[in-house]
mmCIF file of C-alpha atoms in Angstrom:
data_model
loop_
_atom_site.group_PDB
_atom_site.id
_atom_site.type_symbol
_atom_site.label_atom_id
_atom_site.label_comp_id
_atom_site.label_asym_id
_atom_site.label_seq_id
_atom_site.Cartn_x
_atom_site.Cartn_y
_atom_site.Cartn_z
ATOM 1 C CA UNK A 1 8.115 12.538 -28.374
ATOM 2 C CA UNK A 2 4.920 12.708 -26.315
ATOM 3 C CA UNK A 3 3.974 15.345 -23.787
ATOM 4 C CA UNK A 4 4.464 12.567 -21.154
ATOM 5 C CA UNK A 5 8.058 11.975 -22.365
ATOM 6 C CA UNK A 6 8.718 15.595 -22.130
ATOM 7 C CA UNK A 7 7.470 15.710 -18.590
ATOM 8 C CA UNK A 8 9.543 12.756 -17.680
ATOM 9 C CA UNK A 9 12.648 14.287 -19.204
ATOM 10 C CA UNK A 10 12.163 17.387 -16.993
ATOM 11 C CA UNK A 11 11.774 15.166 -13.905
ATOM 12 C CA UNK A 12 14.813 13.202 -14.762
ATOM 13 C CA UNK A 13 16.771 16.426 -15.145
ATOM 14 C CA UNK A 14 15.858 17.270 -11.560
ATOM 15 C CA UNK A 15 12.757 19.471 -11.938
ATOM 16 C CA UNK A 16 9.777 18.873 -9.665
ATOM 17 C CA UNK A 17 6.522 18.083 -11.455
ATOM 18 C CA UNK A 18 3.861 20.691 -10.641
ATOM 19 C CA UNK A 19 0.313 20.146 -9.541
ATOM 20 C CA UNK A 20 -0.800 21.065 -13.000
ATOM 21 C CA UNK A 21 1.611 18.492 -14.507
ATOM 22 C CA UNK A 22 0.044 15.927 -12.143
ATOM 23 C CA UNK A 23 -3.494 16.837 -13.145
ATOM 24 C CA UNK A 24 -2.498 16.382 -16.781
ATOM 25 C CA UNK A 25 -1.226 12.942 -16.040
ATOM 26 C CA UNK A 26 -4.334 11.988 -13.978
ATOM 27 C CA UNK A 27 -6.656 13.124 -16.794
ATOM 28 C CA UNK A 28 -4.742 11.241 -19.517
ATOM 29 C CA UNK A 29 -7.269 9.735 -22.075
ATOM 30 C CA UNK A 30 -7.777 6.052 -21.729
ATOM 31 C CA UNK A 31 -6.423 5.450 -25.222
ATOM 32 C CA UNK A 32 -3.184 7.122 -24.287
ATOM 33 C CA UNK A 33 -2.553 5.027 -21.109
ATOM 34 C CA UNK A 34 -0.012 2.797 -22.752
ATOM 35 C CA UNK A 35 2.123 5.771 -23.896
ATOM 36 C CA UNK A 36 1.742 7.227 -20.422
ATOM 37 C CA UNK A 37 3.068 4.005 -18.726
ATOM 38 C CA UNK A 38 5.893 3.730 -21.309
ATOM 39 C CA UNK A 39 6.967 7.249 -20.389
ATOM 40 C CA UNK A 40 6.592 7.214 -16.622
ATOM 41 C CA UNK A 41 8.121 3.712 -16.227
ATOM 42 C CA UNK A 42 11.383 5.412 -17.195
ATOM 43 C CA UNK A 43 11.348 7.153 -13.822
ATOM 44 C CA UNK A 44 10.774 3.818 -12.022
ATOM 45 C CA UNK A 45 13.623 2.101 -13.771
ATOM 46 C CA UNK A 46 15.919 5.020 -13.231
ATOM 47 C CA UNK A 47 15.622 4.815 -9.500
ATOM 48 C CA UNK A 48 14.671 1.112 -8.802
ATOM 49 C CA UNK A 49 15.428 -0.824 -11.920
ATOM 50 C CA UNK A 50 13.176 -3.982 -12.087
ATOM 51 C CA UNK A 51 13.211 -4.735 -8.336
ATOM 52 C CA UNK A 52 10.070 -4.984 -6.380
ATOM 53 C CA UNK A 53 10.027 -4.576 -2.654
ATOM 54 C CA UNK A 54 7.832 -7.182 -0.916
ATOM 55 C CA UNK A 55 6.086 -6.094 2.382
ATOM 56 C CA UNK A 56 4.092 -8.322 4.732
ATOM 57 C CA UNK A 57 1.309 -7.145 7.067
ATOM 58 C CA UNK A 58 0.873 -8.598 10.601
ATOM 59 C CA UNK A 59 -2.402 -7.504 11.967
ATOM 60 C CA UNK A 60 -1.664 -7.314 15.700
ATOM 61 C CA UNK A 61 -5.127 -6.199 16.853
ATOM 62 C CA UNK A 62 -8.171 -6.234 14.630
ATOM 63 C CA UNK A 63 -11.376 -4.307 14.843
ATOM 64 C CA UNK A 64 -12.440 -2.729 18.115
ATOM 65 C CA UNK A 65 -11.513 0.846 16.982
ATOM 66 C CA UNK A 66 -13.240 3.952 18.443
ATOM 67 C CA UNK A 67 -12.489 6.147 15.430
ATOM 68 C CA UNK A 68 -15.309 6.748 12.858
ATOM 69 C CA UNK A 69 -13.396 6.551 9.647
ATOM 70 C CA UNK A 70 -16.099 5.996 7.027
ATOM 71 C CA UNK A 71 -14.043 3.784 4.814
ATOM 72 C CA UNK A 72 -12.806 1.432 7.405
ATOM 73 C CA UNK A 73 -14.257 -2.021 8.246
ATOM 74 C CA UNK A 74 -12.732 -1.707 11.742
ATOM 75 C CA UNK A 75 -14.221 1.669 12.567
ATOM 76 C CA UNK A 76 -16.725 2.527 15.314
ATOM 77 C CA UNK A 77 -20.175 1.660 13.892
ATOM 78 C CA UNK A 78 -18.942 -0.762 11.201
ATOM 79 C CA UNK A 79 -21.109 -3.815 11.029
ATOM 80 C CA UNK A 80 -18.648 -5.684 8.603
ATOM 81 C CA UNK A 81 -18.258 -9.221 9.598
ATOM 82 C CA UNK A 82 -14.485 -9.002 9.983
ATOM 83 C CA UNK A 83 -12.240 -10.794 12.277
ATOM 84 C CA UNK A 84 -12.114 -9.015 15.687
ATOM 85 C CA UNK A 85 -9.485 -9.855 18.320
ATOM 86 C CA UNK A 86 -7.269 -8.118 20.826
ATOM 87 C CA UNK A 87 -3.497 -8.197 20.851
ATOM 88 C CA UNK A 88 -1.630 -11.143 19.424
ATOM 89 C CA UNK A 89 0.924 -12.629 21.775
ATOM 90 C CA UNK A 90 4.571 -12.104 20.898
ATOM 91 C CA UNK A 91 5.020 -15.707 19.659
ATOM 92 C CA UNK A 92 1.974 -15.400 17.510
ATOM 93 C CA UNK A 93 3.217 -12.175 15.895
ATOM 94 C CA UNK A 94 6.559 -13.835 15.364
ATOM 95 C CA UNK A 95 4.990 -16.730 13.621
ATOM 96 C CA UNK A 96 3.019 -14.478 11.283
ATOM 97 C CA UNK A 97 6.123 -12.456 10.400
ATOM 98 C CA UNK A 98 8.012 -15.655 9.628
ATOM 99 C CA UNK A 99 5.310 -16.607 7.103
ATOM 100 C CA UNK A 100 5.873 -13.367 5.257
ATOM 101 C CA UNK A 101 9.759 -13.513 5.327
ATOM 102 C CA UNK A 102 9.606 -17.050 3.975
ATOM 103 C CA UNK A 103 7.544 -15.672 1.043
ATOM 104 C CA UNK A 104 10.297 -13.100 0.221
ATOM 105 C CA UNK A 105 9.276 -10.090 2.239
ATOM 106 C CA UNK A 106 12.012 -7.716 3.433
ATOM 107 C CA UNK A 107 9.762 -5.544 5.423
ATOM 108 C CA UNK A 108 7.204 -6.531 8.120
ATOM 109 C CA UNK A 109 4.496 -4.042 8.732
ATOM 110 C CA UNK A 110 3.151 -4.453 12.313
ATOM 111 C CA UNK A 111 -0.271 -2.876 12.564
ATOM 112 C CA UNK A 112 -2.763 -2.353 15.351
ATOM 113 C CA UNK A 113 -6.180 -0.814 15.219
ATOM 114 C CA UNK A 114 -7.205 1.982 17.540
ATOM 115 C CA UNK A 115 -6.765 5.740 17.986
ATOM 116 C CA UNK A 116 -3.276 5.387 19.213
ATOM 117 C CA UNK A 117 -1.070 3.234 21.386
ATOM 118 C CA UNK A 118 -0.762 3.421 25.245
ATOM 119 C CA UNK A 119 2.784 3.251 26.709
ATOM 120 C CA UNK A 120 2.027 -0.357 27.565
ATOM 121 C CA UNK A 121 1.130 -1.033 23.925
ATOM 122 C CA UNK A 122 4.495 0.495 22.889
ATOM 123 C CA UNK A 123 6.336 -1.740 25.293
ATOM 124 C CA UNK A 124 4.291 -4.698 23.885
ATOM 125 C CA UNK A 125 5.315 -3.894 20.383
ATOM 126 C CA UNK A 126 8.949 -3.356 21.391
ATOM 127 C CA UNK A 127 9.034 -6.854 22.743
ATOM 128 C CA UNK A 128 7.707 -8.338 19.406
ATOM 129 C CA UNK A 129 10.116 -6.316 17.383
ATOM 130 C CA UNK A 130 12.961 -7.585 19.532
ATOM 131 C CA UNK A 131 11.824 -11.165 18.893
ATOM 132 C CA UNK A 132 11.553 -10.648 15.107
ATOM 133 C CA UNK A 133 14.941 -8.877 14.782
ATOM 134 C CA UNK A 134 16.562 -11.411 17.127
ATOM 135 C CA UNK A 135 15.780 -14.053 14.569
ATOM 136 C CA UNK A 136 15.950 -11.971 11.349
ATOM 137 C CA UNK A 137 18.317 -9.185 12.026
ATOM 138 C CA UNK A 138 18.207 -7.747 8.491
ATOM 139 C CA UNK A 139 14.451 -7.348 8.300
ATOM 140 C CA UNK A 140 12.924 -3.934 8.201
ATOM 141 C CA UNK A 141 10.146 -3.418 10.616
ATOM 142 C CA UNK A 142 7.440 -0.717 10.112
ATOM 143 C CA UNK A 143 4.956 -0.065 12.918
ATOM 144 C CA UNK A 144 1.466 1.354 12.318
ATOM 145 C CA UNK A 145 -0.253 1.905 15.661
ATOM 146 C CA UNK A 146 -2.254 5.252 15.246
ATOM 147 C CA UNK A 147 -1.705 8.691 16.579
ATOM 148 C CA UNK A 148 1.460 8.889 18.655
ATOM 149 C CA UNK A 149 2.095 10.706 21.931
ATOM 150 C CA UNK A 150 5.302 12.494 22.875
ATOM 151 C CA UNK A 151 8.208 10.183 23.341
ATOM 152 C CA UNK A 152 6.533 7.131 21.771
ATOM 153 C CA UNK A 153 8.300 7.380 18.439
ATOM 154 C CA UNK A 154 11.686 7.529 20.233
ATOM 155 C CA UNK A 155 10.724 4.438 22.246
ATOM 156 C CA UNK A 156 9.909 2.491 19.010
ATOM 157 C CA UNK A 157 13.113 3.672 17.445
ATOM 158 C CA UNK A 158 15.087 2.393 20.404
ATOM 159 C CA UNK A 159 13.399 -0.976 20.089
ATOM 160 C CA UNK A 160 14.596 -1.297 16.512
ATOM 161 C CA UNK A 161 11.600 -0.136 14.498
ATOM 162 C CA UNK A 162 12.792 1.345 11.145
ATOM 163 C CA UNK A 163 9.651 3.045 9.861
ATOM 164 C CA UNK A 164 6.335 4.336 11.001
ATOM 165 C CA UNK A 165 3.255 4.239 8.795
ATOM 166 C CA UNK A 166 0.477 6.845 9.252
ATOM 167 C CA UNK A 167 -1.499 7.567 6.170
ATOM 168 C CA UNK A 168 -2.950 10.987 5.570
ATOM 169 C CA UNK A 169 -5.629 9.100 3.485
ATOM 170 C CA UNK A 170 -6.821 12.008 1.546
ATOM 171 C CA UNK A 171 -6.491 15.636 0.861
ATOM 172 C CA UNK A 172 -6.855 18.176 3.757
ATOM 173 C CA UNK A 173 -9.724 19.747 1.924
ATOM 174 C CA UNK A 174 -11.565 16.408 1.803
ATOM 175 C CA UNK A 175 -10.571 15.029 5.166
ATOM 176 C CA UNK A 176 -13.548 16.061 7.304
ATOM 177 C CA UNK A 177 -15.896 14.273 4.955
ATOM 178 C CA UNK A 178 -14.517 10.875 5.759
ATOM 179 C CA UNK A 179 -13.794 11.018 9.521
ATOM 180 C CA UNK A 180 -14.707 13.392 12.419
ATOM 181 C CA UNK A 181 -12.940 11.821 15.370
ATOM 182 C CA UNK A 182 -9.491 13.187 14.488
ATOM 183 C CA UNK A 183 -8.180 15.914 12.252
ATOM 184 C CA UNK A 184 -5.920 16.069 9.236
ATOM 185 C CA UNK A 185 -3.415 18.024 11.400
ATOM 186 C CA UNK A 186 -3.411 15.118 13.956
ATOM 187 C CA UNK A 187 -2.181 12.833 11.132
ATOM 188 C CA UNK A 188 0.424 15.188 9.984
ATOM 189 C CA UNK A 189 1.718 15.778 13.521
ATOM 190 C CA UNK A 190 2.160 12.032 13.859
ATOM 191 C CA UNK A 191 4.190 11.794 10.763
ATOM 192 C CA UNK A 192 6.318 14.643 11.995
ATOM 193 C CA UNK A 193 6.919 12.944 15.355
ATOM 194 C CA UNK A 194 8.010 9.722 13.646
ATOM 195 C CA UNK A 195 10.375 11.595 11.517
ATOM 196 C CA UNK A 196 11.751 13.631 14.473
ATOM 197 C CA UNK A 197 12.608 10.317 16.129
ATOM 198 C CA UNK A 198 14.643 9.073 13.208
ATOM 199 C CA UNK A 199 11.983 6.783 11.758
ATOM 200 C CA UNK A 200 11.439 6.622 8.020
ATOM 201 C CA UNK A 201 8.102 8.153 7.173
ATOM 202 C CA UNK A 202 5.517 5.857 5.473
ATOM 203 C CA UNK A 203 2.390 7.794 4.586
ATOM 204 C CA UNK A 204 0.012 7.397 1.704
ATOM 205 C CA UNK A 205 -3.616 7.587 0.736
ATOM 206 C CA UNK A 206 -6.794 5.835 -0.227
ATOM 207 C CA UNK A 207 -8.187 6.442 -3.644
ATOM 208 C CA UNK A 208 -11.843 6.216 -4.372
ATOM 209 C CA UNK A 209 -13.253 8.131 -1.351
ATOM 210 C CA UNK A 210 -15.226 10.626 -3.399
ATOM 211 C CA UNK A 211 -12.201 12.881 -3.955
ATOM 212 C CA UNK A 212 -11.935 15.102 -7.004
ATOM 213 C CA UNK A 213 -8.936 15.089 -9.341
ATOM 214 C CA UNK A 214 -7.776 18.198 -7.605
ATOM 215 C CA UNK A 215 -8.017 16.722 -4.223
ATOM 216 C CA UNK A 216 -6.193 13.527 -5.276
ATOM 217 C CA UNK A 217 -3.312 15.634 -6.575
ATOM 218 C CA UNK A 218 -3.457 17.843 -3.459
ATOM 219 C CA UNK A 219 -2.884 14.743 -1.293
ATOM 220 C CA UNK A 220 -0.055 13.445 -3.389
ATOM 221 C CA UNK A 221 1.719 16.830 -3.352
ATOM 222 C CA UNK A 222 1.135 16.991 0.381
ATOM 223 C CA UNK A 223 2.867 13.603 0.797
ATOM 224 C CA UNK A 224 5.823 14.774 -1.219
ATOM 225 C CA UNK A 225 6.135 17.918 0.911
ATOM 226 C CA UNK A 226 5.796 15.800 4.075
ATOM 227 C CA UNK A 227 8.898 13.911 2.877
ATOM 228 C CA UNK A 228 7.154 10.507 2.875
ATOM 229 C CA UNK A 229 9.801 8.009 1.800
ATOM 230 C CA UNK A 230 7.189 5.217 1.241
ATOM 231 C CA UNK A 231 3.900 6.146 -0.195
ATOM 232 C CA UNK A 232 1.185 3.301 -0.091
ATOM 233 C CA UNK A 233 -1.530 3.812 -2.550
ATOM 234 C CA UNK A 234 -4.689 2.028 -1.325
ATOM 235 C CA UNK A 235 -7.773 1.483 -3.467
ATOM 236 C CA UNK A 236 -10.932 1.595 -1.498
ATOM 237 C CA UNK A 237 -12.305 -1.767 -0.509
ATOM 238 C CA UNK A 238 -16.050 -0.842 -0.009
ATOM 239 C CA UNK A 239 -16.862 -3.244 2.834
ATOM 240 C CA UNK A 240 -20.530 -3.867 3.487
ATOM 241 C CA UNK A 241 -21.411 -2.527 6.814
ATOM 242 C CA UNK A 242 -19.543 0.760 6.325
ATOM 243 C CA UNK A 243 -20.687 4.035 5.041
ATOM 244 C CA UNK A 244 -18.652 3.492 1.850
ATOM 245 C CA UNK A 245 -20.178 0.128 1.094
ATOM 246 C CA UNK A 246 -20.748 -0.381 -2.644
ATOM 247 C CA UNK A 247 -18.784 2.591 -3.510
ATOM 248 C CA UNK A 248 -17.256 1.922 -6.833
ATOM 249 C CA UNK A 249 -15.467 4.953 -8.305
ATOM 250 C CA UNK A 250 -12.396 3.311 -9.619
ATOM 251 C CA UNK A 251 -11.539 1.461 -12.897
ATOM 252 C CA UNK A 252 -8.261 -0.335 -13.663
ATOM 253 C CA UNK A 253 -7.235 2.410 -15.999
ATOM 254 C CA UNK A 254 -7.955 5.079 -13.329
ATOM 255 C CA UNK A 255 -5.795 3.192 -10.857
ATOM 256 C CA UNK A 256 -2.954 3.163 -13.428
ATOM 257 C CA UNK A 257 -3.192 6.896 -13.861
ATOM 258 C CA UNK A 258 -3.246 7.558 -10.133
ATOM 259 C CA UNK A 259 0.019 5.449 -9.774
ATOM 260 C CA UNK A 260 1.566 7.345 -12.706
ATOM 261 C CA UNK A 261 0.707 10.637 -11.020
ATOM 262 C CA UNK A 262 2.223 9.445 -7.790
ATOM 263 C CA UNK A 263 5.444 8.514 -9.623
ATOM 264 C CA UNK A 264 5.882 11.821 -11.457
ATOM 265 C CA UNK A 265 5.357 13.753 -8.222
ATOM 266 C CA UNK A 266 7.610 11.497 -6.112
ATOM 267 C CA UNK A 267 10.053 9.880 -8.491
ATOM 268 C CA UNK A 268 12.511 8.546 -5.821
ATOM 269 C CA UNK A 269 9.889 7.397 -3.287
ATOM 270 C CA UNK A 270 8.907 3.873 -2.729
ATOM 271 C CA UNK A 271 5.455 3.642 -4.362
ATOM 272 C CA UNK A 272 3.558 0.776 -3.002
ATOM 273 C CA UNK A 273 0.477 -0.795 -4.412
ATOM 274 C CA UNK A 274 -1.445 -1.536 -1.350
ATOM 275 C CA UNK A 275 -4.982 -2.760 -0.389
ATOM 276 C CA UNK A 276 -7.585 -3.206 -3.104
ATOM 277 C CA UNK A 277 -5.117 -3.882 -5.992
ATOM 278 C CA UNK A 278 -6.518 -7.221 -6.895
ATOM 279 C CA UNK A 279 -10.118 -5.888 -6.917
ATOM 280 C CA UNK A 280 -9.452 -2.654 -8.857
ATOM 281 C CA UNK A 281 -6.463 -3.227 -11.025
ATOM 282 C CA UNK A 282 -7.494 -6.707 -11.896
ATOM 283 C CA UNK A 283 -5.704 -7.829 -15.049
ATOM 284 C CA UNK A 284 -3.445 -4.660 -14.975
ATOM 285 C CA UNK A 285 -1.615 -5.386 -11.786
ATOM 286 C CA UNK A 286 1.628 -6.293 -13.648
ATOM 287 C CA UNK A 287 1.312 -3.184 -15.681
ATOM 288 C CA UNK A 288 1.092 -1.104 -12.517
ATOM 289 C CA UNK A 289 4.374 -2.489 -11.313
ATOM 290 C CA UNK A 290 6.029 -0.587 -14.260
ATOM 291 C CA UNK A 291 5.023 2.490 -12.191
ATOM 292 C CA UNK A 292 5.137 1.301 -8.534
ATOM 293 C CA UNK A 293 8.016 -0.591 -7.058
ATOM 294 C CA UNK A 294 6.552 -2.211 -4.008
ATOM 295 C CA UNK A 295 3.637 -4.447 -2.989
ATOM 296 C CA UNK A 296 2.102 -6.228 0.012
ATOM 297 C CA UNK A 297 2.412 -9.977 -0.254
ATOM 298 C CA UNK A 298 -0.812 -11.990 0.462
ATOM 299 C CA UNK A 299 -3.523 -10.678 2.736
ATOM 300 C CA UNK A 300 -4.305 -7.231 4.154
ATOM 301 C CA UNK A 301 -5.721 -6.141 7.420
ATOM 302 C CA UNK A 302 -9.216 -7.371 7.067
ATOM 303 C CA UNK A 303 -9.404 -8.332 3.475
ATOM 304 C CA UNK A 304 -7.812 -11.381 1.745
ATOM 305 C CA UNK A 305 -5.489 -10.723 -1.197
ATOM 306 C CA UNK A 306 -4.594 -13.142 -3.946
ATOM 307 C CA UNK A 307 -2.552 -16.147 -3.092
ATOM 308 C CA UNK A 308 1.081 -15.184 -2.151
ATOM 309 C CA UNK A 309 2.383 -17.722 -4.672
ATOM 310 C CA UNK A 310 0.342 -15.992 -7.451
ATOM 311 C CA UNK A 311 1.920 -12.684 -6.522
ATOM 312 C CA UNK A 312 5.421 -14.140 -6.709
ATOM 313 C CA UNK A 313 4.703 -15.876 -10.048
ATOM 314 C CA UNK A 314 3.299 -12.579 -11.417
ATOM 315 C CA UNK A 315 6.513 -10.812 -10.526
ATOM 316 C CA UNK A 316 8.623 -13.487 -12.145
ATOM 317 C CA UNK A 317 6.504 -13.807 -15.263
ATOM 318 C CA UNK A 318 6.846 -10.121 -15.924
ATOM 319 C CA UNK A 319 10.527 -9.927 -15.409
ATOM 320 C CA UNK A 320 10.569 -8.244 -11.916
ATOM 321 C CA UNK A 321 13.024 -9.255 -9.182
ATOM 322 C CA UNK A 322 12.120 -9.386 -5.629
ATOM 323 C CA UNK A 323 14.317 -6.957 -3.742
ATOM 324 C CA UNK A 324 16.909 -8.941 -1.766
ATOM 325 C CA UNK A 325 16.590 -12.201 -3.806
ATOM 326 C CA UNK A 326 18.693 -13.644 -6.590
ATOM 327 C CA UNK A 327 17.511 -12.818 -10.173
ATOM 328 C CA UNK A 328 15.244 -15.528 -11.401
ATOM 329 C CA UNK A 329 16.795 -17.937 -14.081
ATOM 330 C CA UNK A 330 13.671 -19.429 -15.190
ATOM 331 C CA UNK A 331 14.655 -22.872 -13.944
ATOM 332 C CA UNK A 332 11.935 -23.150 -11.154
ATOM 333 C CA UNK A 333 10.037 -26.370 -11.934
ATOM 334 C CA UNK A 334 6.387 -25.914 -13.037
ATOM 335 C CA UNK A 335 3.832 -27.740 -10.874
ATOM 336 C CA UNK A 336 0.656 -26.869 -12.877
ATOM 337 C CA UNK A 337 -0.770 -29.314 -15.390
ATOM 338 C CA UNK A 338 -3.054 -28.933 -18.410
ATOM 339 C CA UNK A 339 -6.678 -29.422 -17.576
ATOM 340 C CA UNK A 340 -8.611 -31.756 -19.969
ATOM 341 C CA UNK A 341 -11.875 -30.215 -21.173
ATOM 342 C CA UNK A 342 -14.932 -32.067 -19.854
ATOM 343 C CA UNK A 343 -17.566 -29.422 -20.439
ATOM 344 C CA UNK A 344 -19.213 -27.744 -23.313
ATOM 345 C CA UNK A 345 -19.360 -29.379 -26.914
ATOM 346 C CA UNK A 346 -19.576 -33.132 -26.826
ATOM 347 C CA UNK A 347 -20.709 -33.332 -23.150
ATOM 348 C CA UNK A 348 -23.732 -32.732 -21.139
ATOM 349 C CA UNK A 349 -22.021 -30.069 -18.960
ATOM 350 C CA UNK A 350 -22.534 -26.403 -19.548
ATOM 351 C CA UNK A 351 -19.996 -24.512 -21.713
ATOM 352 C CA UNK A 352 -17.373 -22.298 -20.194
ATOM 353 C CA UNK A 353 -18.916 -19.093 -21.386
#
C-alpha cells in the first residue's frame, strides 16, 4: 500500500487531509503520478461514481471591465483582441443557454464582466433566469457577476438562481500581486453574501499565476474552509496583451497533481476542470476526470475550448456518464471514416512527421 493509499484511507474514514498532506500530494514525483491518480480516484468514485457534471458558460457581457486583474483578457489595460460587447438581450442569452443544454449541460453559468452588478443589472439577469427556467425548469443556474452589494444575492435567489460563482483566484498571501483594485477580503465577503442568501457557493482558483506550492495549498484549504460546494480549477490562459502573457508555469503532470490535491482536501466537493484544460492538460484530460467530476462544455469566456462533440466523445470513450443522462450503451453510430494516406512515401507530398 502506497503513502497515497494510506492518505486516501484516512480521508475515506472521515479525517480531513492537512495542509502538509496536501503539499505531499502536490510534490509527488512525476514517476509516481499514476499511483497517485489510482489512489485519489477512489475518493472521486466514492462520492460521484463515474458521473461527470457538464456546465455551460453564457458570457452575458464581455470585456469593458474596470478591474486590473493581471491574468484577465477583459481587464483594464488589456490589449487582447477578444470579443467586447455590452449586455446580451434576454432572447440571445436564452438561445446560448439552449445550445449548452442540447449538449448535455445541467448547469448554465451566466457570467458578466465588471466590478459588480448594479441593481438594474440584477433585474436584467433575473429576467434571463426566468426565461431559461420557464423553458427548462430543472436546469441549475449559476450567476457570476462580480462583487455583490447588500440585498443583491437575495434578489438573485428569489429569481431562481441556484448558485453564485466568485473565485478567490489565489491565496490571500499572493492576492495583491495579481490585482490591486479589490482585496482578497472583498472576494471572501461576496462568497459569504451568496451563502447567506441560500445560494450554493461556487469558488475556485487559477493555477499558474506565480504562486508557490505553499500558496496553492493555502488557497485550496481556504476554499474548503469557505464551504465552497463547487471548486473550479482554472489553468492560466496567458493571453497576449495581458501582464501574464507568455507565462507558462504548468505542465500536464503538474495540473494532475493540482487536481489530486484539490480532491484530497475537498473529497465531497464538485471539482471542476475549467478554463485552460485543453491547453495545459492536453492528452491527460481524460486522466484528470478520474480526479475531477465536472467540466465546462465547449467555449469559455474569451477563449475557445475544444469542440463540444469532442468533449462528449472523450467522456464516453473513457467510461464516464454525463450527469442526468442515460448510461451510454455503445450503440451510437460512428460518423468518422478512415483517411487514405496521400502523403509521404510514394508521393510528392511531405511526410506526416
